[in-house]
Amino acid sequence: MCGILGYIGEKQATQILVDGLRRLEYRGYDSSGVAVLSRNGLQIRRAVGKLAKLESLITHSPLQGHMGLGHTRWATHGAPSEVNAHPHIDSTGCIVVVHNGIIENYQILKEKLLKRRVQFKSDTDTEVVANLIGYYLKDGKSDPKSLKKNFLTAVKKALKDIRGTYALGIIHTKLPGLLVGARRDCPLIVGLGEGENFLASDVPAILSHTRDVVFLQEGDMAILSPNKVEFFDDRGRPVAKKPTKITWDPIQAEKAGYTHFMLKEIHEQSRVVEDTLLGRLNGKKGTVDLPEIRLTPKEVAQIPGVRFVACGTSWHAALVGSYLIEKYLKIPCQVEIASEFRYRSPVLAPGTLVVAVSQSGETADTLAAMRLAKKMGLKTLGIANVVGSTITREADSNILTHCGPEIGVASTKAFMGQLVALHLLMLYLGSVRGDLPKPKIKEMIRSLSHLSTWVTDAIKCEKEVIKIAEAYCRRTNFLYLGRNYNYPIAMEGALKLKEISYIHAEGYPAGEMKHGPIALIDENMPIVAIASKSHVYEKILSNIEEARSRGANVIAVANRGDKLVKQKASDVIYVPMVPDELSPMINVIPLQLLAYYIAVRRGCDVDQPRNLAKSVTVE
Ligand code: AGP
């Protein structure tokens, strides 16, 4: 996830771009850049790190001009570095591009262009877009009239070749009155002003200049000049667009109208599923494409076991991953709390794959555990969200989750991304080793392809959750129960509640209830039981009965249409029925929402809970 911005008008562009980027920094902040065009030509400034770095660069070396592009980056391809920071320019020096999204087929396109002697400077997928347009344009020196037409044709041709997702801002250095925007599966808006127009990833970036906004649709293209904007649909036909009047205040706008980042991030999970799967599933062949795993097929075949190291929410995700791998691949797995692993002299068989799971890629204990494994001569794999983080730099291979920056301290969408990545890992190992029959892999790929729709469907339980949160928000203890894949989800639900509402909560394997926690159960201890349909469904129903008979109120998470659970639990939150191995991704949603609404009801600081830090870089 990145933020893009474009300005064309009468004012100086630089300050407008920098101010707008500040409002888009929540979308990514590992590097940023601006390109400003004037009669004297193009000027570019790029800096690694937060926007403040770019600002100080501009203070020392200002740029002048009345149109330009800005970008704040969340790296997906290529480490955060100045050369990988946007804007990117093609090898002719005429085409300037900022991009949010992922060009899925960039490698193939890049190879084609390299064969035609087109030169590349960065490791990004975006540079391919600039070079492709430049390549199609070929004649960058034609007279201004035909240049405009040729440029627009080249843009359209390039967009046809691209597979993947994009929101793009594009300029040609010889066409100072023209700014092009295009989108597919990434947000892009056009802001309409007086003698000036704007292009942006999101409303907050331009809200101080205009409240008249056009939300571009899939495949739309917009051509902006200072006094006019022309819109074209996905088939290139001119279309008229009616602007929407934005009434949000700037802070609300940054959260896209949500009251907290956490709620926004919960609602982003369907998009996270799509982005993390993007370009990785090959349903026809029945394969999972993870070229980033740098293990030979022989090494994969000889893996004697997998050892996961992680902390907190990431540890819960790893636990789900281990259940999947043991069930489907029969490879022995162990999941370790990283801080224990690093200090307890662990013994690992040679060839064991050590998988470090971490949203931030910076958690001190996870990093130390991974380093210890490397010292033992073992191969390491990072599953991380932040590109360029220490874990992604030091691991032998990485699977990146494409969640975008997670701002809420309590992890939600990053957990979803981790679950998806672990699923991909299981399928990848299974297909390379031949542990899973092809038809089974194809069936699981089909299910995964449907996951984002199920996630969207699951969020519909929100209204019911709000009512339940209202009823239970004054309780002081909760017990969460789950079995099999949903035991880690019970722990995750309890952790969410503890973190943001400061209510004591325990997550337990339901079968362990009788071995101790049952002593705590009375009418003051609500039980949250995950009771989706699976081979352990009846077992969990029995646990619900046992809790009810001791006076507890039971909130069950169950599949739509399940009437039996309604007779047994005090409250039921219904979610869609999905294949059992995907149920963690669905069942966690009501638990995230429950924690969220209870915390809000108690007046807690949801996005920045007391004593917690987003990234725990000390032990
Ligand atoms: C999650 O809600 C927590 N804030 C916390 O448990 C977190 O998952 C843990 O600190 C690990 O962080 P990481 O994924 O960045 O390594």
XYZ file of C-alpha atoms and ligand atoms in Angstrom:
635
model
C 0.000 0.000 0.000
C 1.400 3.405 -0.975
C -0.001 6.905 -1.256
C 0.045 8.784 -4.552
C -0.690 12.406 -5.269
C -0.785 14.704 -8.260
C -1.273 18.467 -8.652
C -1.824 20.659 -11.687
C -2.802 24.327 -11.399
C -1.632 27.868 -10.780
C 0.019 27.458 -7.393
C 3.469 26.170 -6.532
C 3.110 22.387 -6.494
C 5.790 21.385 -3.989
C 4.147 22.483 -0.748
C 0.770 21.130 -1.853
C 2.374 17.767 -2.578
C 4.303 17.612 0.683
C 1.257 18.630 2.770
C -0.856 16.027 0.969
C 1.741 13.310 1.436
C 1.731 13.996 5.180
C -1.968 13.085 5.155
C -1.211 9.935 3.188
C 1.693 8.804 5.340
C -0.573 6.278 7.071
C -0.472 4.350 3.765
C 3.282 3.842 3.892
C 6.330 5.593 5.196
C 9.520 3.815 4.236
C 10.443 6.404 1.640
C 8.865 9.276 -0.247
C 9.425 11.511 -3.193
C 8.144 14.349 -5.365
C 8.636 15.310 -8.992
C 7.820 18.876 -10.034
C 7.661 20.088 -13.608
C 8.336 23.649 -14.740
C 9.447 25.374 -17.955
C 12.998 24.628 -16.870
C 12.286 20.921 -16.849
C 11.764 18.193 -14.290
C 13.107 18.213 -10.764
C 12.932 15.231 -8.448
C 13.628 14.736 -4.753
C 13.502 11.350 -3.058
C 14.387 10.307 0.465
C 14.436 7.109 2.510
C 12.523 7.087 5.799
C 9.621 9.168 7.013
C 8.359 12.199 5.148
C 10.332 14.513 7.437
C 13.484 13.368 5.596
C 12.036 14.481 2.269
C 10.895 17.772 3.780
C 14.348 18.613 5.035
C 15.827 17.693 1.643
C 13.379 20.053 -0.048
C 14.171 22.827 2.438
C 17.839 22.610 1.441
C 17.123 22.109 -2.207
C 13.729 23.601 -3.148
C 11.799 22.838 -6.330
C 9.657 25.199 -8.391
C 6.788 24.373 -10.707
C 3.029 24.340 -11.081
C 2.447 20.650 -11.530
C 3.869 17.510 -10.064
C 3.551 14.076 -8.530
C 4.155 12.856 -4.979
C 4.478 9.427 -3.421
C 4.812 7.869 -0.004
C 5.972 4.280 -0.230
C 5.146 0.998 1.406
C 7.660 -1.266 -0.262
C 6.432 -4.396 -1.998
C 9.120 -4.965 -4.632
C 12.610 -3.795 -3.820
C 13.916 -2.718 -0.440
C 13.225 0.780 0.880
C 16.034 2.789 -0.706
C 16.418 6.030 -2.595
C 16.717 4.293 -5.935
C 13.514 2.340 -5.313
C 11.600 5.384 -4.046
C 9.034 6.924 -6.418
C 8.574 8.874 -8.687
C 10.166 6.619 -11.302
C 11.346 7.845 -14.689
C 11.690 5.808 -17.847
C 15.024 5.387 -19.561
C 14.277 8.214 -22.045
C 13.864 10.581 -19.082
C 10.405 11.733 -20.272
C 7.855 9.558 -18.508
C 7.377 10.068 -14.794
C 5.249 7.673 -12.768
C 3.981 7.221 -9.221
C 2.213 3.971 -8.415
C 0.268 2.209 -5.700
C -0.360 -1.497 -6.201
C 1.503 -4.501 -7.514
C 2.361 -5.192 -11.162
C 2.000 -8.934 -11.120
C 3.716 -9.615 -14.461
C 6.473 -7.046 -14.062
C 9.241 -9.625 -14.327
C 8.054 -10.858 -17.722
C 7.593 -7.282 -18.997
C 10.970 -6.236 -17.648
C 12.718 -9.109 -19.403
C 11.044 -8.158 -22.691
C 12.116 -4.538 -22.303
C 15.656 -5.478 -21.304
C 15.959 -7.471 -24.526
C 15.063 -4.263 -26.370
C 17.898 -2.490 -24.549
C 15.660 -0.519 -22.234
C 17.591 0.287 -19.087
C 16.389 -0.064 -15.492
C 17.716 1.536 -12.351
C 15.510 0.150 -9.573
C 14.202 -3.202 -8.360
C 10.610 -2.000 -8.411
C 7.670 -3.236 -10.424
C 6.700 0.422 -11.050
C 9.691 1.272 -13.216
C 8.332 -1.249 -15.722
C 5.234 0.938 -16.156
C 7.309 4.039 -16.912
C 9.552 2.149 -19.322
C 6.658 0.430 -21.040
C 4.994 3.772 -21.744
C 8.331 5.205 -22.909
C 8.871 2.171 -25.109
C 5.457 2.498 -26.743
C 5.891 6.219 -27.185
C 9.319 5.851 -28.798
C 9.270 9.327 -30.313
C 9.596 11.653 -27.363
C 10.514 14.560 -29.599
C 7.485 14.885 -31.873
C 5.620 18.211 -32.003
C 3.421 18.967 -28.948
C 0.103 18.267 -30.699
C 0.850 14.748 -31.849
C 2.921 14.153 -28.725
C -0.155 14.444 -26.534
C -2.083 11.959 -28.662
C 0.867 9.579 -28.903
C 1.520 9.794 -25.182
C -2.070 8.925 -24.307
C -2.045 6.037 -26.774
C 1.186 4.755 -25.226
C -0.329 4.942 -21.739
C -3.365 2.949 -22.873
C -1.200 0.334 -24.584
C 0.972 -0.051 -21.499
C -2.069 -0.419 -19.232
C -3.343 -3.205 -21.476
C -0.107 -5.152 -20.996
C -0.107 -4.827 -17.235
C -1.531 -7.535 -14.983
C -2.098 -6.731 -11.342
C -3.305 -3.743 -9.420
C -2.554 -0.085 -9.782
C -3.395 3.501 -9.062
C -1.089 5.560 -11.243
C -0.134 9.186 -11.676
C 1.742 9.800 -14.942
C 3.284 12.879 -16.572
C 5.353 13.536 -19.665
C 8.091 16.100 -19.183
C 7.315 17.743 -22.537
C 3.596 18.076 -21.764
C 3.467 20.484 -18.813
C -0.328 20.975 -18.940
C -1.248 17.332 -18.602
C -1.543 14.876 -15.738
C -2.885 11.346 -16.224
C -4.452 9.123 -13.571
C -5.541 5.501 -13.943
C -6.781 2.846 -11.563
C -7.458 -0.845 -11.295
C -8.147 -2.390 -7.877
C -6.396 0.417 -5.993
C -8.143 3.579 -4.852
C -7.745 6.787 -6.829
C -9.706 10.011 -6.630
C -9.762 13.252 -8.571
C -10.232 16.485 -6.641
C -11.823 19.330 -8.574
C -10.685 22.870 -7.774
C -10.805 26.384 -9.259
C -8.046 26.580 -11.846
C -6.416 23.536 -10.301
C -7.073 19.806 -10.073
C -5.752 16.973 -7.969
C -5.145 13.271 -8.111
C -4.857 11.312 -4.854
C -5.068 7.864 -3.277
C -7.397 9.158 -0.646
C -9.525 12.110 0.381
C -7.455 13.525 3.305
C -4.596 14.440 0.977
C -6.629 17.090 -0.817
C -9.301 18.019 1.685
C -7.752 21.377 2.537
C -8.013 22.374 -1.162
C -11.321 20.983 -2.323
C -14.298 18.993 -1.110
C -15.494 18.099 -4.632
C -14.220 14.664 -5.353
C -14.705 12.075 -8.102
C -14.047 8.480 -7.044
C -12.610 6.689 -10.076
C -14.068 3.254 -10.887
C -12.217 0.101 -11.946
C -10.351 0.648 -15.212
C -11.076 4.395 -15.300
C -8.594 6.888 -16.613
C -8.596 10.648 -15.948
C -6.795 13.357 -17.890
C -6.250 16.466 -15.824
C -5.304 19.950 -16.894
C -5.607 23.083 -14.676
C -9.128 23.929 -15.875
C -10.547 20.645 -17.029
C -10.723 16.937 -16.213
C -11.753 14.343 -18.793
C -12.814 10.885 -17.650
C -12.706 7.620 -19.609
C -14.130 4.242 -18.639
C -12.414 0.860 -18.816
C -13.182 0.630 -22.549
C -11.703 4.055 -23.261
C -15.075 5.746 -23.776
C -15.440 9.328 -22.462
C -17.740 9.418 -19.427
C -19.234 12.227 -17.393
C -18.664 11.946 -13.638
C -20.548 13.698 -10.912
C -18.402 14.862 -8.009
C -19.251 13.872 -4.434
C -19.220 16.607 -1.760
C -17.020 15.432 1.112
C -18.237 16.432 4.539
C -15.720 14.566 6.755
C -13.258 16.481 8.872
C -9.565 15.839 7.960
C -8.882 13.418 10.844
C -11.963 11.372 10.044
C -10.915 11.320 6.432
C -7.527 9.765 7.207
C -9.386 6.878 8.752
C -11.665 6.788 5.701
C -14.568 7.770 7.916
C -13.943 5.018 10.544
C -13.672 6.105 14.160
C -10.426 4.217 14.713
C -7.659 2.763 12.600
C -8.350 -0.611 14.202
C -11.898 -0.660 12.853
C -10.690 0.461 9.440
C -8.087 -2.294 9.466
C -10.646 -4.927 10.447
C -12.689 -3.826 7.461
C -9.654 -3.943 5.166
C -9.160 -7.662 5.665
C -10.899 -8.767 2.516
C -8.497 -6.568 0.524
C -5.565 -7.977 2.513
C -6.565 -11.510 1.513
C -6.678 -10.494 -2.157
C -3.358 -8.665 -2.048
C -1.523 -11.416 -0.198
C -2.782 -13.989 -2.699
C -2.171 -11.780 -5.731
C -0.056 -13.534 -8.364
C 0.619 -16.508 -6.107
C -2.153 -18.955 -6.982
C -2.187 -20.915 -10.182
C -5.505 -22.714 -10.145
C -5.085 -24.265 -13.596
C -1.737 -25.886 -12.883
C -2.577 -26.508 -9.244
C 0.564 -24.766 -8.017
C 1.419 -21.977 -5.637
C 4.026 -19.591 -7.005
C 6.448 -18.474 -4.333
C 9.709 -17.875 -6.212
C 10.822 -15.860 -3.203
C 11.391 -19.116 -1.291
C 15.015 -19.775 -2.085
C 15.118 -23.491 -1.378
C 15.865 -26.106 -4.009
C 13.184 -28.774 -4.547
C 15.663 -31.236 -3.010
C 16.041 -29.085 0.106
C 12.250 -28.769 0.373
C 11.839 -32.537 -0.030
C 14.340 -33.182 2.742
C 12.884 -30.820 5.362
C 12.564 -33.040 8.444
C 10.515 -30.519 10.398
C 9.376 -26.925 10.676
C 10.041 -24.789 13.739
C 8.073 -21.547 14.037
C 9.297 -18.672 16.199
C 7.055 -15.681 16.901
C 5.461 -13.527 19.598
C 1.906 -12.500 20.475
C -0.566 -12.479 17.615
C 2.078 -13.735 15.195
C 2.595 -16.743 17.468
C -1.120 -17.500 17.231
C -0.917 -17.355 13.446
C 2.102 -19.677 13.498
C 0.148 -22.164 15.609
C -2.585 -22.295 12.972
C 0.160 -22.790 10.350
C 1.615 -25.721 12.267
C -1.789 -27.412 12.522
C -2.200 -27.066 8.757
C 1.257 -28.378 7.889
C 1.043 -31.359 10.227
C -2.450 -32.266 9.056
C -1.891 -32.034 5.319
C 1.840 -32.647 4.885
C 2.665 -34.768 7.932
C 5.809 -32.719 8.505
C 6.479 -32.421 12.249
C 6.071 -28.816 13.425
C 6.803 -26.995 16.639
C 5.733 -23.465 17.464
C 7.826 -21.553 19.925
C 7.464 -18.317 21.765
C 10.557 -16.579 20.447
C 11.721 -15.332 23.860
C 11.697 -18.920 25.169
C 13.388 -20.402 22.126
C 16.316 -18.018 22.290
C 17.186 -18.788 25.927
C 16.362 -22.472 26.322
C 19.070 -24.260 24.324
C 16.715 -25.780 21.737
C 17.679 -28.861 19.756
C 16.747 -28.888 16.077
C 17.375 -31.601 13.531
C 19.674 -30.603 10.654
C 17.629 -29.313 7.727
C 14.774 -28.044 9.912
C 13.139 -25.009 8.338
C 12.882 -22.188 10.865
C 10.018 -19.802 10.129
C 9.988 -16.412 11.864
C 6.524 -14.837 11.780
C 6.347 -11.123 12.478
C 4.193 -8.238 11.299
C 6.871 -5.627 11.924
C 9.854 -7.801 11.097
C 11.595 -6.041 13.974
C 10.427 -7.844 17.141
C 13.617 -8.273 19.165
C 12.899 -11.784 20.447
C 11.766 -13.138 17.076
C 14.805 -11.642 15.411
C 17.137 -13.112 18.057
C 15.462 -16.531 17.725
C 15.919 -16.407 13.970
C 19.565 -15.372 14.327
C 20.132 -18.268 16.709
C 18.672 -20.665 14.144
C 20.968 -19.215 11.480
C 23.922 -19.718 13.791
C 22.907 -23.372 14.072
C 23.282 -23.539 10.298
C 19.536 -23.820 9.622
C 17.612 -22.278 6.747
C 15.306 -19.461 7.791
C 12.121 -18.106 6.287
C 10.538 -14.814 7.330
C 6.811 -14.187 7.088
C 6.594 -10.439 7.531
C 4.569 -7.415 6.546
C 7.182 -4.668 6.577
C 9.482 -4.904 3.573
C 13.058 -4.017 4.332
C 12.623 -4.778 8.037
C 15.498 -6.576 9.737
C 13.849 -10.005 9.587
C 13.207 -9.658 5.845
C 16.809 -8.603 5.316
C 18.357 -11.378 7.363
C 16.099 -14.353 6.592
C 17.249 -16.642 3.790
C 13.820 -16.272 2.158
C 10.675 -14.311 2.854
C 6.986 -14.485 2.179
C 5.639 -10.964 2.397
C 2.103 -10.324 3.495
C 0.750 -7.400 1.526
C -1.363 -5.849 4.280
C -0.129 -2.273 4.036
C 0.830 -0.385 7.183
C -1.011 -1.462 10.285
C -1.490 1.575 12.505
C -3.680 0.188 15.287
C -1.419 -1.328 17.939
C -3.693 -4.357 18.213
C -2.946 -6.465 15.193
C -5.912 -7.447 13.034
C -5.337 -7.264 9.298
C -1.690 -8.333 9.684
C -2.911 -11.502 11.428
C -5.171 -12.169 8.453
C -2.225 -11.682 6.086
C -0.122 -14.096 8.155
C -2.820 -16.771 8.101
C -3.056 -16.452 4.313
C 0.745 -16.567 3.912
C 0.973 -19.675 6.114
C -1.708 -21.318 4.047
C 0.300 -20.531 0.925
C 3.424 -21.944 2.558
C 1.621 -25.196 3.357
C 0.345 -25.516 -0.213
C 3.751 -24.632 -1.637
C 5.602 -27.214 0.449
C 2.871 -29.749 -0.278
C 3.069 -29.268 -4.027
C 6.883 -29.209 -4.238
C 7.237 -32.311 -2.045
C 4.271 -34.047 -3.611
C 2.712 -34.534 -0.158
C -0.627 -33.270 -1.410
C -2.413 -34.763 -4.404
C -2.967 -32.292 -7.266
C -6.794 -32.423 -7.066
C -6.616 -31.537 -3.366
C -4.284 -28.597 -4.086
C -6.640 -27.386 -6.823
C -9.609 -27.665 -4.484
C -7.774 -25.697 -1.781
C -6.718 -23.043 -4.310
C -10.351 -22.686 -5.344
C -11.369 -22.198 -1.719
C -8.581 -19.667 -1.123
C -9.690 -17.724 -4.193
C -13.099 -17.384 -2.588
C -11.776 -16.351 0.801
C -11.970 -12.575 0.360
C -15.703 -12.869 -0.424
C -16.259 -14.939 2.716
C -14.318 -12.385 4.753
C -16.552 -9.594 3.428
C -19.564 -11.721 4.312
C -18.285 -12.445 7.839
C -18.024 -8.726 8.625
C -21.797 -8.533 8.278
C -22.001 -9.868 11.849
C -20.938 -6.394 13.051
C -24.430 -5.228 14.059
C -25.010 -8.323 16.187
C -21.568 -7.950 17.762
C -22.338 -4.340 18.733
C -25.426 -5.510 20.659
C -23.470 -8.248 22.409
C -20.637 -5.856 23.257
C -23.159 -3.498 24.807
C -24.533 -6.299 26.984
C -21.165 -7.648 28.164
C -18.909 -4.592 28.290
C -18.913 -4.278 32.084
C -17.746 -7.850 32.745
C -14.279 -8.183 34.196
C -13.237 -11.689 33.112
C -13.775 -13.686 29.930
C -12.884 -17.223 28.923
C -12.437 -17.985 25.206
C -12.646 -21.594 24.079
C -11.806 -23.234 20.775
C -10.554 -26.514 19.414
C -8.201 -27.572 16.646
C -7.527 -24.647 14.218
C -9.725 -22.468 16.363
C -7.839 -22.960 19.603
C -5.262 -20.330 18.465
C -8.210 -18.157 17.447
C -9.633 -18.410 20.968
C -6.266 -17.190 22.260
C -6.194 -14.418 19.682
C -9.714 -13.293 20.635
C -8.707 -13.182 24.307
C -5.505 -11.282 23.510
C -7.433 -8.664 21.523
C -9.827 -8.125 24.415
C -7.004 -7.840 26.980
C -4.967 -5.460 24.847
C -7.570 -2.864 24.081
C -10.241 -3.118 26.784
C -7.992 -4.072 29.749
C -10.403 -6.871 30.658
C -8.804 -10.051 31.909
C -9.350 -12.808 29.345
C -7.944 -16.294 28.789
C -7.904 -18.293 25.568
C -8.017 -22.030 26.158
C -8.242 -25.272 24.220
C -11.833 -26.226 25.038
C -10.799 -29.739 26.015
C -8.598 -28.312 28.777
C -11.498 -26.518 30.428
C -12.178 -29.418 32.762
C -8.558 -29.501 33.833
C -8.703 -26.275 35.781
C -10.450 -23.236 34.301
C -13.860 -24.778 34.970
C -13.328 -23.824 38.622
C -13.561 -20.162 37.603
C -16.874 -20.513 35.797
C -19.954 -18.917 37.305
C -22.554 -16.370 36.184
C -19.913 -13.616 36.199
C -17.606 -15.309 33.716
C -18.818 -15.103 30.121
C -17.539 -17.803 27.793
C -16.814 -17.088 24.145
C -16.948 -20.425 22.340
C -15.961 -20.993 18.718
C -18.452 -23.556 17.523
C -18.132 -23.701 13.763
C -18.959 -26.973 11.995
C -16.044 -29.416 11.931
C -15.128 -32.821 13.338
C -14.876 -31.234 16.811
C -18.233 -29.444 16.622
C -20.022 -31.842 18.989
C -17.170 -31.691 21.456
C -17.427 -27.918 21.674
C -21.200 -28.137 22.050
C -20.622 -30.336 25.099
C -18.209 -27.737 26.482
C -20.884 -25.068 25.976
C -23.389 -27.202 27.915
C -20.900 -27.721 30.724
C -20.313 -23.988 31.011
C -24.040 -23.159 30.845
C -24.860 -25.658 33.560
C -22.452 -23.768 35.829
C -24.299 -20.521 35.256
C -22.086 -18.974 32.582
C -23.396 -16.904 29.701
C -22.035 -18.352 26.498
C -21.422 -16.265 23.382
C -21.017 -18.713 20.509
C -19.468 -18.046 17.126
C -21.240 -20.427 14.769
C -22.127 -21.010 11.144
C -25.218 -19.462 9.661
C -28.172 -21.817 9.786
C -26.961 -23.651 12.909
C -30.111 -23.829 15.046
C -28.757 -26.303 17.563
C -26.147 -23.904 18.898
C -28.877 -21.298 19.404
C -30.620 -23.601 21.881
C -27.446 -24.012 23.900
C -25.710 -20.598 23.881
C -27.021 -17.336 25.362
C -25.916 -15.358 22.287
C -24.826 -16.465 18.853
C -22.726 -14.591 16.312
C -23.247 -16.115 12.900
C -20.549 -16.257 10.227
C -20.513 -17.999 6.843
C -19.710 -21.680 6.603
C -16.292 -22.216 4.979
C -13.908 -25.166 4.612
C -12.599 -26.045 8.065
C -8.994 -25.056 7.294
C -10.139 -21.504 6.417
C -12.363 -21.148 9.482
C -9.670 -19.288 11.524
C -9.744 -16.419 9.006
C -13.506 -16.153 9.383
C -13.947 -16.832 13.103
C -11.365 -14.272 14.140
C -13.429 -11.439 12.618
C -16.287 -11.431 15.179
C -13.708 -11.726 17.957
C -11.787 -8.689 16.697
C -15.043 -6.770 16.449
C -16.183 -7.889 19.901
C -12.952 -6.683 21.494
C -13.179 -3.445 19.541
C -16.758 -2.571 20.492
C -16.295 -3.559 24.140
C -13.200 -1.321 24.327
C -15.016 1.580 22.662
C -17.942 1.145 25.051
C -15.509 1.304 27.991
C -13.955 4.493 26.620
C -10.521 2.962 26.026
C -7.866 4.317 23.698
C -8.356 1.635 21.077
C -5.574 2.517 18.646
C -2.949 3.193 21.276
C -3.676 1.041 24.322
C -1.743 1.773 27.495
C 1.707 0.238 27.981
C 1.825 -1.333 24.518
C 4.001 -0.563 21.524
C 3.348 -1.497 17.928
C 6.766 -2.938 17.484
C 8.583 -4.469 20.473
C 12.206 -3.878 19.597
C 13.529 -4.494 23.108
C 13.261 -7.672 25.145
C -0.858 -7.901 18.644
O -2.119 -7.359 18.799
C 0.145 -7.382 19.558
N 0.233 -5.982 19.563
C 1.414 -8.162 19.717
O 1.106 -9.351 20.344
C 2.244 -8.469 18.445
O 1.581 -9.422 17.680
C 3.625 -8.977 18.861
O 4.292 -7.972 19.566
C 4.450 -9.442 17.703
O 4.710 -8.406 16.823
P 5.280 -8.689 15.396
O 4.261 -9.472 14.656
O 5.533 -7.360 14.792
O 6.527 -9.488 15.555
